Amino acid sequence: MKAPAKRALVSAAIAAAAAAALFAAIRIALAGRDTLAVHAFGRDITFLEPDWLGLAAVVPFVFWALGVSLSDLSRPQQILMGAVRSLLFVGAAAALARPSTVIDATKIATVVLVDVSDSVSDKQLAAAQAYVDAAWRARAADDAMYVVSFAERPLLVPADGSTPPRVARHEGHGAGTDIQAALQLAYGLYPPGTLPRAVILSDGIQTDGDLLAEAYKAKDFGVKVSWNTFPEDPHQEIRAVAVHLPDGIKVGAPFSAVAEVWSTQTEEVVLSLYQDDFPNGLEPSKTVVLHEGQNRIPFKTEAKGAGFVTYTLRVTVKDPKHDENKLNNVTVASAPVKGRPRILYIEGEADRDPSVASYLKRALDRENIDVEVRGPRGAPGSPKELETYDLVLLSDLSAVFLGSSQMAALEAYVRDMGGGFIMAGGQDSFGSGGYQGTRIEKILPVRFDSEKEINQPSVALVLVIDRSGSMQGEKLEMAKESARATAEVLDPSDLLSVIAFDNTPMTIVRLQRASNRLRISTDIAKLHPGGGTNILPALQEAFSVLGPVNAKVKHVILLTDGQAAAEGIPELVDDMRQSRITVSCVGIGDADRNMLAMISEHGEGKLYMAENASELPKIFVKETSEVQKSSLVEDLVTVHVVKRVEMIEGTGVDASPPLRGYVTTKPKDTAEVVLVSDRAEPLLARWRVGLGQVVAWTSDVKNRWAKGWLTWPGYAKFWAQVVRTTMRHRQYESYDLRAEVVSGRARVVVDAVGPDDRFVNAMDTTLEIIDPRDAKVKRSLPMNQTAAGRYEAEFPVDRYGSYLLKAVHRRDGRVVAESLGAVALPYPAEYLRATPDPEPLRQAALVTGGLASPAPAQLFARTGEKIETHRELWPFVLLAVACLFLCDVYLRRVRLFGYRPLRF
């Protein structure tokens, strides 16, 4: 290798080593630093991206390149060139490292925020424009000024730079004022390196946003907020503010709806009140003279139906010139209405004589209680069907008409759903109605094992049961069960016989005392189906059994499902009746109804036609109880109060007319007896069953035993109080609910405080928003707990009018409380046209250090304020690099110090 090549390689190695050492030294100096601060030229300079300074490590290669260059420039010139090129690379590295410094600025940028909403009069808007013009002239040449107009939303007012910006109203969007949004827009207008200031020209009335909250943000940004208002333009204005409704409105209960109207002057107006779009029934309109300020005018009214009621108030000014804004002359308010109690009244005699149910129904209607009357077969068969009623009343209804599913539904309705239940007496009620051993007896506060009435006769009963081939199967089995049930109902001293018949009669159970129940049941089991149907011999056999018996009541119950010859039967039954033997008939299936009706009529008994075999046991039990007549007392009975409770308070029942009869019963151990008869037997008793309450009224409610009560003045009040204290009452707590419209959103707050004055926490709460125009239209949203016992929610008010609010509180999926309320926004808040409210403006200026009512020149006054602003220095460095580049070009083109000899 030649000597020049060796020298080039050695110098290259030296240059690389120097470059590596320089790069390593720079990296060590920058270790752990994101920026690099130095003090130079009397300033603190910060390199924001100092990693680029590593580019200076190429400087050794600059001198290596000059050393191996074939240029004949003199050594001093080459050294000078190396220094310039090194500075060029160092300058480029410094520019890429983004040097910057902090300087003090005193330029002012002011944003003028002008309120152009509908609450600002034209005169006030003209004064605001004059203020803008004066501020434009007062600014210095290097100051910046912007104008923002705002109503429902803010807009930047365009300017050409030579004339002041011209503010104008926002057509179609002036029904609101959002100063907060206007101030937020101002933040983005301030140029960097200027002192930010803002001045608000407004009446201070906010319908959206929160200026005070935004003032604290403005303070953090260094924005000083000043304010100015202009004299209110005198005007004449009347507005409908609100309709105030009381809590707990009930159907049919009169109350006052208070209209609130505000006026700037004394003025005669007509106030019209509408209830659900119809003129208010009690007071549809009033002509009143308003005085200056707030006026409260009451209207008499009452809610006609349950659910919700909406009132609309309209103000009509006789001289339209005295009311400048007509858009605020209507206001609305809604409220929930508690419905009339709804009861189901099942009357056992309604099919035979519908008028017997009218006495109680009319009395309860007068007491604002809705009554639905059904006949004996109208009892619902499921708890869900009963859920819509607050109380069920059974009057003189035989157990024959209540199936097991209907009794179970009634028990579940009372026990599990909290429903009220009243059983009223009559010939077919309580024990005489065949309720022994049923679910109904189980939930009643009285039992039916009463002692017989004094001198009441004993009973001899013969059951004549068809065992023909058509009775085979369920019919015969139900007939057997009916016979056994009859034996259970009879007193032990009563007599019973069972005769089966087909073509011929056969005695299954010989006449014996009912106390032999086991033997009787065993004999009944021997009953089997046979051949045809012949009723006459069977009745003759029954006549022969009962004829010689010394019993005070002798009775035959005939059961058949077929057809038979009637010849001779009327005469036989007449003979039986002459021997004091009565005959009742039970028909099932295709039984000859006409023949059975004839037998019952001649035998002075009753006719029962069963739709299916399962009804037979109830019919037999009912008929047996009717025959016994042991539970009925039909005589004048005086009502005695044994316990004064709220149920009868103020009814005057202790001075009521005597009753003409009742069903004898005995109270159960834990029952509460309120009224008794002369014999100290219960007339009115009650107790609780699960969540509900059950009442037994052993007399009737119609024109047989209670005939004297129907004309007694206290009849309606007595039964209304019995119904109201017995019916279902929601067991929910009720917590206070408050609602208001703020910034176009309804804010709803519920404070849950229990009866022990403690906060109720950790509930699952849902807010239902109901449109009173259509209660089926609902929205639901969760209410979050924000503090101890406090639950909050908010929703946008997307239309003008009223909303009904219902907060449902649950725990473990079960409703534990409800809260009811309403909120209304009858028209834009901007149309309230209240007097200016400078307080929010004053508070914002106090927070940010702004001025109150500053002169336009004060918006740009320099009071020694300055702001530190960040200035990038890389453009200046690049300018120096460009100068060095020109110097390098000059040194490469112009020889300054002679030649350098070259070596090869």
Steps between C-alpha positions, in 0.01 A plus 500: 500500500636842407572760766213740402249219527636402838476858617139522381404182685669610820338845489160340432541276801598799712197696372263206573641464849460873562143492364411202721652669804312823425168313449552305824577822688176658369292192597653499848421869541137435399451184704157502674399837355204576277619857452828686529515848653796732446562866567627694201479852368355609833201264471401158614471283191333160506553234236166315478640206295866483605565157347562673168815660648670166437524608135797716604707179522563525123737799554822284515416361157490856366866552585588147381344579164699823469818316594468249216367758254697557173423868513805730480347762730735616771498334838360813685212518252422129540501537879261795466278294267496213752394736778215647290375155391517375859292794616258427216445141624482614861246768401288242313509270804404791727206596275372141495526494881236780509654770717245722671479769764238681709425866439262751659205619288264795558269475197131483589231289334140575598190302406173690532206265571169658396165360614254504207229279658131586499517637855722785376303791356591675177604807699735293715643329191569840340684609817709183482594576137607850600718348772661268245570794270665696783714203600612453139625858491669475841726203417870551423648407165650173629196401708245242382121524533229247415122512538281199584121526497305242698146387578418127499851448362802727429617623160821685402408832335705541179713814462698642206764661723418855400153547648349384829308168487120537478295288739157364404234278652502125438176454312307200628752430776447787741286316758794425728816643656818294546780728624716202596514375140591849378792522744619155396509615136710802602785278628585388148520855362791633707829514302803360684709754687210733581327599822148339474204710605124470452207729560139374516223735383183333627200527733644206692193276461621145427278228363784258427848446633666615822709817471635483854633148451665611175654801672729272699624343176553847354710589804720194439550615140590852617194660339367808679122518456337844525133578456258774414122530485288768344188665642191286457268627235175593676224268386161365602498128554266235644597137521347178628759363739354173629200303622564369851330169586488334844643158581276198535219595260211254525218429261188699585665692784483880442826697521649831390723546197689826556589702190815712531514799265769771484434851376696821458193716554146502632292336230161332457530156342294184443647178640375179342574163662473177301502148639629247247412733209147565632385806698538448873162380625466699823663829395591512130608865493540813709531869425751649742699820544870421528726717709865562425719202583383151595129411509352172633141418401333177626261295288262242644530168323484123539647207313243291315703185448798311632841510336630844408356847462644790300396861552560774242479867599445763231528874563304731271582872523213724403732758344769314298723807501553451873672163448799504268577126503208266436711183504507480880125527560442125532634263764428137586530269800430130552455282805415138583147432622425228747210296366179409672513167679377220276318205649349183356156427644371146434135467598357150531147610410596734214390253231156457658447863598763753373352777715627348827855612413399858432466603867865461593625608158315833513619564854866441409471702179396799711818449703721508186561127493470319166300179525487225239205264560506141378261209537568178691703347218719807446783429747843526326705184485852642536679749728603702193134570418446617859807725502314794348261517798573646842239282671272203429159472668300174495135547597261209561704282264480123530820297488343316209602789275864511608734238358824398665699721260283801583536446874878456459517819293312693768728368773814593301355844424459568872805325642763581237370810320358689798145509365201569722219244540155536656251216533147626563229274636176366362318169472779357281803639681745375763396161640158502336672557166703182521840653575595251775854375452568723198781749439249779560424379853875478557558870431185632669529638857200288612422128505170326431469237780232702681253343738153450366241760564286427808197277426635434149391150375736212421527370145414172330645495150469244222724517195339338194783441249465383140730201431392431144752412231529862387633590845800274456840661553558853636131572562454208737830561674404864559160382627678280754720789602190718536340247734812486716523881512134513605572266790784727607280809500217350703510522876573170673138476623351545153377199299620396155402234249622438142279329240636409158274427207498382143189307400443416866611668822763357734589631849877554515510671842218422737362792701744568784666779690756704313749435780561157337705673229751219452229238448302731277809564285566125475144429390508782244805341342282198408300711258542363144335581166198302386234513226223744405337796673173485698453784749152423639592179694807674647293791632245253639784328687620832639143581609477168683832566679422857613125464565521342848811695608451747789717783367424868483644536150459218246653552159582308180772591248450332162797471259456378142646551152230338291144491385217315674122474488335771709175312545402483868790708623311830560239323709769316698694818573180674610440215745856532626450872551184426701729296729737801536757347267668746261672400175784671311642382166848503348527446127815429301571431135183431297268493800135590438499855636124544468425189701754589770360853521154353548622272782680792675196721469261241644753405766566865594870443450764639264619402156873486415628433149871414504708567191754234593536223757764686703231740622295228671675493842458877538133482405429224748686679780323825424157336488566309821605820677190671367284221638667516836422871534721489807715796403228752416342737748207690351375740762548866593865539602651805670855594401744539790849654478757299695813667364527850359738501205562736209281278284179620669616831647245774434248274327249498787459125466421466871175687428420314179162332437468133599587231250252225413739207505852367468701180468628368830875448525772495761812721492837338448761542771692796355206670326402857591124516569358850448120456502287227660133400523279478808634147548860629494559324167716676241336739257825666385840340553836539326860380496806505280588217264851541361520843336123551482205546732181293522167615647196288585162677504251234607184695411423592139535825304162508327128519559446180703689521829639855448176650377490757780859601425427594138321817616740565789712814423816327620472201264722645225760640739514175701566286196739753345714491814487122523610477136773765524655352815488147360609555140852464374735781595835521328766423754755719329692780662474836327811717473521866402565567131613839367546596137604812310599591147855637474679568173245306299525191720271381776687422821317259730605444862352256752598519867427162660456537874335216690251520788794480742648821346789303351615511140390206288793387287590235241161490325455417133306805381340555161346827381193470277427805285135502399337713232167614654351528153540124468581311819613203292796701369776453753875528521709340769848577620700407810539738793849487645572546869717811534499545878355345813135435422511716184420367154531716189432486130459744216358489151468745211173690475434449130161672487314776677230384740489283810634162604385267776775333700488174693807369680470130587738378770582130519707278723570138406257539211208601724341846495555666838411862427368740237538872441267707285542846354484711187710751309391752238656730245198684356703725268866600453647649816618789286139617476478560869634848421604552861705800609877474432691270731857633523597276793650215286698762303625665816610169648686403181690831502582455869643153438712598198606851606295675234327838513140605550362734233843589355540781250600373154854639539546301822471177304844569346663694784853381589542502874845348528372157408714268297482143398782255454479343159699227336710597193667250266861602402564243227408746221781729614742209519404394148567858384850480651550159332402655166761776550765240585408310186564810290834551676595139423416548133711815493800327662478217246495741204742778601871447581602710800848382615686358195570136406575184686748254348345157436666167584436181309 
